[in-house]
PDB file of C-alpha atoms in Angstrom:
ATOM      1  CA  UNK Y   1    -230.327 145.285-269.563  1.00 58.00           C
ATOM      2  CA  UNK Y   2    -233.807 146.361-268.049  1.00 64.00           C
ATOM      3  CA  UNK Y   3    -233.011 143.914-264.863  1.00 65.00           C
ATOM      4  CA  UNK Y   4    -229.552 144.924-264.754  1.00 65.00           C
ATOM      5  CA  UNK Y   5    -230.219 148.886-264.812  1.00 67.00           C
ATOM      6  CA  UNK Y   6    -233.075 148.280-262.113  1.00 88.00           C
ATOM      7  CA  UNK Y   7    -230.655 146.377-259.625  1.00 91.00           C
ATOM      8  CA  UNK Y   8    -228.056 149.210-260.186  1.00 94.00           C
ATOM      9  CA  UNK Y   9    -230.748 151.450-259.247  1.00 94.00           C
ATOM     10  CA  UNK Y  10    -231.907 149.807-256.400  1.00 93.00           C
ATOM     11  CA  UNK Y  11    -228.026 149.436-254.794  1.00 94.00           C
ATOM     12  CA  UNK Y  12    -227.138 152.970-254.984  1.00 96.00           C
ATOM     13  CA  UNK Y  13    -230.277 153.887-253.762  1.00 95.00           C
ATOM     14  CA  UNK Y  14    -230.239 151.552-250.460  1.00 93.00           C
ATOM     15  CA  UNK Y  15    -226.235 152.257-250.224  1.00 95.00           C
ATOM     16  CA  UNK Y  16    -227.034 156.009-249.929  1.00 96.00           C
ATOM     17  CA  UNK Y  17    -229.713 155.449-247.776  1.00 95.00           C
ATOM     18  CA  UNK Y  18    -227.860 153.113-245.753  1.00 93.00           C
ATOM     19  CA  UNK Y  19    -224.919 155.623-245.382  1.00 95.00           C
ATOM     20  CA  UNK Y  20    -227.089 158.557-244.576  1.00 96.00           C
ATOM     21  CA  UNK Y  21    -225.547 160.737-247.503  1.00 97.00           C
ATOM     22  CA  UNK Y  22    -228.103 163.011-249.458  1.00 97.00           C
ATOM     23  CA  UNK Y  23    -227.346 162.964-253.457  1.00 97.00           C
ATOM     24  CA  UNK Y  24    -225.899 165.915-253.202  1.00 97.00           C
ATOM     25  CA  UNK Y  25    -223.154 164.659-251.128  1.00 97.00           C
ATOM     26  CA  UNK Y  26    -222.314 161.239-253.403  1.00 97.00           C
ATOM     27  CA  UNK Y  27    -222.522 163.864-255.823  1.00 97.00           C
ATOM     28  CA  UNK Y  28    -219.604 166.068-254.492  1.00 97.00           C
ATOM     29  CA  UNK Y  29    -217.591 162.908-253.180  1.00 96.00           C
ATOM     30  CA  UNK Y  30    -217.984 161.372-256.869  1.00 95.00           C
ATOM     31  CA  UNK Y  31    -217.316 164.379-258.879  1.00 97.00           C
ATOM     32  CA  UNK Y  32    -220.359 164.610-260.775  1.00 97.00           C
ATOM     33  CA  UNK Y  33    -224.077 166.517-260.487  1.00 97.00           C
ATOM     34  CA  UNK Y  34    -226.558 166.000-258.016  1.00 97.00           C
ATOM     35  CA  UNK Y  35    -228.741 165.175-261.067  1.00 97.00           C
ATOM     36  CA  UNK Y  36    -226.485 162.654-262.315  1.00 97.00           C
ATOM     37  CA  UNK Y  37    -227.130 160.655-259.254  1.00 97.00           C
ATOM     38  CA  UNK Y  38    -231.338 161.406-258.982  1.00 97.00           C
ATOM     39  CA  UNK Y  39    -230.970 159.897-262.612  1.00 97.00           C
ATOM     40  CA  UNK Y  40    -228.795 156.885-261.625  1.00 96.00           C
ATOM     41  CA  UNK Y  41    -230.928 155.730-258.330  1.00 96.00           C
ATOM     42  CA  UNK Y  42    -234.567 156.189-261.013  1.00 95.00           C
ATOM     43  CA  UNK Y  43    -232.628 154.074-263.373  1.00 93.00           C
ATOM     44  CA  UNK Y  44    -232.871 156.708-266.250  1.00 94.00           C
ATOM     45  CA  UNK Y  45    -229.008 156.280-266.947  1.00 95.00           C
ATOM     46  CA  UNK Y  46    -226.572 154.434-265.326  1.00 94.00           C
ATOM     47  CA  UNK Y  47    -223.338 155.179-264.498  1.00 96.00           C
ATOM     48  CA  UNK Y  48    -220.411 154.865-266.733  1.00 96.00           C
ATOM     49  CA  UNK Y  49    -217.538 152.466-265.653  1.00 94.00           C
ATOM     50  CA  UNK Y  50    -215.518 154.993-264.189  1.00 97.00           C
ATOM     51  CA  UNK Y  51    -218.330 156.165-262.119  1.00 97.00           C
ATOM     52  CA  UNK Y  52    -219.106 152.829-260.789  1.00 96.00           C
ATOM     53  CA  UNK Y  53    -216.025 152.059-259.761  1.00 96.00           C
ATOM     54  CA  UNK Y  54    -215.734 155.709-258.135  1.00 97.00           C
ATOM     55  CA  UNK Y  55    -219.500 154.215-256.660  1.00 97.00           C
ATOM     56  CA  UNK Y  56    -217.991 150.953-255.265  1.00 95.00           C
ATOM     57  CA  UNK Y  57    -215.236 152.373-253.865  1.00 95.00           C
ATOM     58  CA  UNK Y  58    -217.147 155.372-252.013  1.00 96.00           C
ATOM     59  CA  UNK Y  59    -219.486 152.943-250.607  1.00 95.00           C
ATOM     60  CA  UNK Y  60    -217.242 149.787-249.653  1.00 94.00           C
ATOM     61  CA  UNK Y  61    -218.489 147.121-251.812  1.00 94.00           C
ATOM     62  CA  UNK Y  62    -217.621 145.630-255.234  1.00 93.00           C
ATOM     63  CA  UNK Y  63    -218.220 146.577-258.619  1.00 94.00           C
ATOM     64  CA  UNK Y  64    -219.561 143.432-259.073  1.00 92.00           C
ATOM     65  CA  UNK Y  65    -222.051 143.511-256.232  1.00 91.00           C
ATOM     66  CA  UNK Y  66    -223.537 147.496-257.262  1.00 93.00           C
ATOM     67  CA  UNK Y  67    -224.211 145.795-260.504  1.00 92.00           C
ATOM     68  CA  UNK Y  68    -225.685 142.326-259.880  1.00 90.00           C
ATOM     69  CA  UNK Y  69    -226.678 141.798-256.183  1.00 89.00           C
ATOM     70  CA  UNK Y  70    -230.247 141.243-256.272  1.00 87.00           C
ATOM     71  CA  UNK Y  71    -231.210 142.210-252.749  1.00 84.00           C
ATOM     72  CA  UNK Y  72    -234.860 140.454-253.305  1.00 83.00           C
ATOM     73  CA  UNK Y  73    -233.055 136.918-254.188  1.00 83.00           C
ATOM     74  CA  UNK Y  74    -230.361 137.245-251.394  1.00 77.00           C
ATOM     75  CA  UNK Y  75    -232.556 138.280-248.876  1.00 76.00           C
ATOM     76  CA  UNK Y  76    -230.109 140.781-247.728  1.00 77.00           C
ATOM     77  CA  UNK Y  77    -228.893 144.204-248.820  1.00 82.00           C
ATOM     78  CA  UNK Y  78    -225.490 144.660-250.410  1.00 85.00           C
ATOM     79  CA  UNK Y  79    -222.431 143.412-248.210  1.00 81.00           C
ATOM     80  CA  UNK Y  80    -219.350 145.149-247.714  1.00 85.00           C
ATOM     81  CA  UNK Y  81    -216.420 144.158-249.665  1.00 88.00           C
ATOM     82  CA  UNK Y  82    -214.712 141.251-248.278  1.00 84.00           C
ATOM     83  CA  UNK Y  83    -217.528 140.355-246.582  1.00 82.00           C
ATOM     84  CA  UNK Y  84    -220.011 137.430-246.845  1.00 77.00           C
ATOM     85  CA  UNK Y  85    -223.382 136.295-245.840  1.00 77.00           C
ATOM     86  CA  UNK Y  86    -223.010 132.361-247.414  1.00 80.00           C
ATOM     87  CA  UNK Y  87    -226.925 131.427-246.377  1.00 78.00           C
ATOM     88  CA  UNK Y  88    -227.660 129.414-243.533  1.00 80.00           C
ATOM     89  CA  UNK Y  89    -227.066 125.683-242.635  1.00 87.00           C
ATOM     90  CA  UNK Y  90    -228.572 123.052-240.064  1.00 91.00           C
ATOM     91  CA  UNK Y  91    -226.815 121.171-237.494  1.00 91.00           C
ATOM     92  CA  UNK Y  92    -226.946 117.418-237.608  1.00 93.00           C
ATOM     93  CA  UNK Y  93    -227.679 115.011-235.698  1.00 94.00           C
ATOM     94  CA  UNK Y  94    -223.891 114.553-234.359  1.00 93.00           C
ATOM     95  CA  UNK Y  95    -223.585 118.411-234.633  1.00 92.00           C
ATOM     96  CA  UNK Y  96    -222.217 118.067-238.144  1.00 92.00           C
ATOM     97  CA  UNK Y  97    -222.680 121.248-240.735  1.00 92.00           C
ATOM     98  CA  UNK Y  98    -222.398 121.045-244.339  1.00 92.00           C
ATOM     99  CA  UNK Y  99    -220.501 124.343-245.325  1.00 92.00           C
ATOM    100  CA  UNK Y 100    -221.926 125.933-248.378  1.00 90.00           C
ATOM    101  CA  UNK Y 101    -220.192 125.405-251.993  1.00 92.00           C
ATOM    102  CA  UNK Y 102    -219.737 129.148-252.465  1.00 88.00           C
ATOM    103  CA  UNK Y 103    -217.860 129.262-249.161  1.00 90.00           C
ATOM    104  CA  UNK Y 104    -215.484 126.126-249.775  1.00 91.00           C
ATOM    105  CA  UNK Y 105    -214.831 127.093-253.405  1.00 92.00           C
ATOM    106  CA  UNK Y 106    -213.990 130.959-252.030  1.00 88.00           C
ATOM    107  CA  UNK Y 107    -211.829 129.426-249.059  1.00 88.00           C
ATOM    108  CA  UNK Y 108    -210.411 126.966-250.969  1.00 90.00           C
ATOM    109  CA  UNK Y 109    -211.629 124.332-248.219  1.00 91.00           C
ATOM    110  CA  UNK Y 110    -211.223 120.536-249.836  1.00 91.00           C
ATOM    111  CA  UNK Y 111    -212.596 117.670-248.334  1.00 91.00           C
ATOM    112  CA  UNK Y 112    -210.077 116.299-244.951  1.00 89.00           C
ATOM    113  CA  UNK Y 113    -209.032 119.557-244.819  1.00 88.00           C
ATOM    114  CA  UNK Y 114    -208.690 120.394-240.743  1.00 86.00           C
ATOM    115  CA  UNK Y 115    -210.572 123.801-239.680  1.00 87.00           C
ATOM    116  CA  UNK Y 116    -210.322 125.597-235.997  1.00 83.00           C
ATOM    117  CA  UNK Y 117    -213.379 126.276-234.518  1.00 85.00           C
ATOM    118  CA  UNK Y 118    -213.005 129.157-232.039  1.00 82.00           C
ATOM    119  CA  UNK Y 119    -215.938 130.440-230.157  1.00 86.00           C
ATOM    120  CA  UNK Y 120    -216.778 133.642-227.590  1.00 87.00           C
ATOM    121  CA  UNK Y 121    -219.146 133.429-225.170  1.00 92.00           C
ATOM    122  CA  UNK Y 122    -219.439 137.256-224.294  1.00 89.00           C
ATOM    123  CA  UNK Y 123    -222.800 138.390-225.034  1.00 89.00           C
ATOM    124  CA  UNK Y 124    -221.868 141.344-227.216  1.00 88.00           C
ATOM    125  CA  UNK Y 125    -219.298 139.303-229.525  1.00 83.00           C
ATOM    126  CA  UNK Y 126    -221.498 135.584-228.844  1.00 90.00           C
ATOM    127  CA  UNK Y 127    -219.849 133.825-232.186  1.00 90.00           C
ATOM    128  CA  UNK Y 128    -218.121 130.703-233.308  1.00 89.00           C
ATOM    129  CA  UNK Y 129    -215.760 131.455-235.958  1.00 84.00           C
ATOM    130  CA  UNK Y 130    -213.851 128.215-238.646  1.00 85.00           C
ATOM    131  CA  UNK Y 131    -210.397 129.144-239.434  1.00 81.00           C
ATOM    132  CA  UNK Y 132    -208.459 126.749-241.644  1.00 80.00           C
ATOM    133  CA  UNK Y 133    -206.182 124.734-239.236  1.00 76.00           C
ATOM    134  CA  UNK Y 134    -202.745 124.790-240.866  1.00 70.00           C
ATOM    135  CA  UNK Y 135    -202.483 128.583-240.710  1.00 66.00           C
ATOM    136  CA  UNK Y 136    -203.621 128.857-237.655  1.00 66.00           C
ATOM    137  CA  UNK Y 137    -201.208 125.401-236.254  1.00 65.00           C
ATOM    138  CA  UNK Y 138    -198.545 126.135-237.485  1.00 66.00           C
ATOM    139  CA  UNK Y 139    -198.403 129.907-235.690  1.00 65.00           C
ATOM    140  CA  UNK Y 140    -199.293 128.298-232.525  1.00 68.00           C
ATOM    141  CA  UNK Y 141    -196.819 125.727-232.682  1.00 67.00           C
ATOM    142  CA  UNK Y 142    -194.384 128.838-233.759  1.00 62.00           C
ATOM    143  CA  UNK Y 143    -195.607 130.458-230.348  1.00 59.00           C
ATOM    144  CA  UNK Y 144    -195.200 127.122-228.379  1.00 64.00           C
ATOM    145  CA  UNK Y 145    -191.316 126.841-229.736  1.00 68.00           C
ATOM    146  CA  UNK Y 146    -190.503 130.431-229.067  1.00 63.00           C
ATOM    147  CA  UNK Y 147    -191.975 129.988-225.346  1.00 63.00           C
ATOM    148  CA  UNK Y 148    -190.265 126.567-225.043  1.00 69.00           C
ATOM    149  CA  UNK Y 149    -186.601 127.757-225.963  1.00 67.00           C
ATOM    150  CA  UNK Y 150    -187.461 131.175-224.087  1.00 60.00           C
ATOM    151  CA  UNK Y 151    -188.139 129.260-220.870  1.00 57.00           C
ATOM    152  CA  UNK Y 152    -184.729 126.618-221.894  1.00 54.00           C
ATOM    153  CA  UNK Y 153    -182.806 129.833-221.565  1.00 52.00           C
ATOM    154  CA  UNK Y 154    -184.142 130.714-218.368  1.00 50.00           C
ATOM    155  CA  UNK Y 155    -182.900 128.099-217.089  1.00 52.00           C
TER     156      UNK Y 155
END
């Protein structure tokens, strides 16, 4: 309970921090005293279910990360909800990648599975981005028909 009450602790205090909100704000915005929150980020008491749900959803994460992500073993504060950081990976010798477990049990991504690799090369957005493919097929072939007939029509 110790390690559990210390990570709470240390999530609300970097979230606030993060955010730029004094405890008197989270205070006003979560309906409960300024001391309530000094109390919460020393890890005297922590806060009731209610309140961390309040918590979560003021700040934009999950209950489940304010109350066990351990920024020390992630090497990375608390991520948005919906968001993930799934560690890093190296490129092979082909230029092969081995997605991580997490990531393909949370995508549902099985083995033959085809995934679109997009990319931008602007310097403010520089990404590549894996979509699954039969999404992402099937609405271009959708486009391609609806061109196709609109152009038959032309005609």
């Amino acid at each position: 309970m110790k390690k559990q009450t210390n990570l709470i602790s240390q999530n609300l205090t970097a979230l606030r921090q993060y955010h730029k909100f004094s405890q008197e704000e989270v205070a006003e915005k979560i309906g409960v005293t300024r001391q309530a929150v000094a109390k919460w980020e020393t890890g005297e008491t922590v806060p009731d279910l209610l309140n961390c749900d309040a918590l979560a959803e003021f700040y934009g994460v999950t209950v489940d990360a304010l109350m066990h992500h351990d920024p020390n073993e992630a090497h990375m504060p608390i991520p948005p909800k919906g968001k993930h950081l799934f560690g890093t990976v190296k490129v092979g010798e082909r230029g092969q990648i081995v997605l991580p477990k997490k990531a393909r049990e949370l995508f549902q991504i099985r083995q033959g599975d085809l995934l679109v690799v997009l990319g931008d090369e602007d310097p403010e957005n520089a990404g590549i981005a894996l979509i699954p493919g039969g999404s992402v097929l099937r609405r271009i072939s959708f486009l391609q028909d609806m061109l196709a007939s609109g152009r038959e029509e032309e005609k």
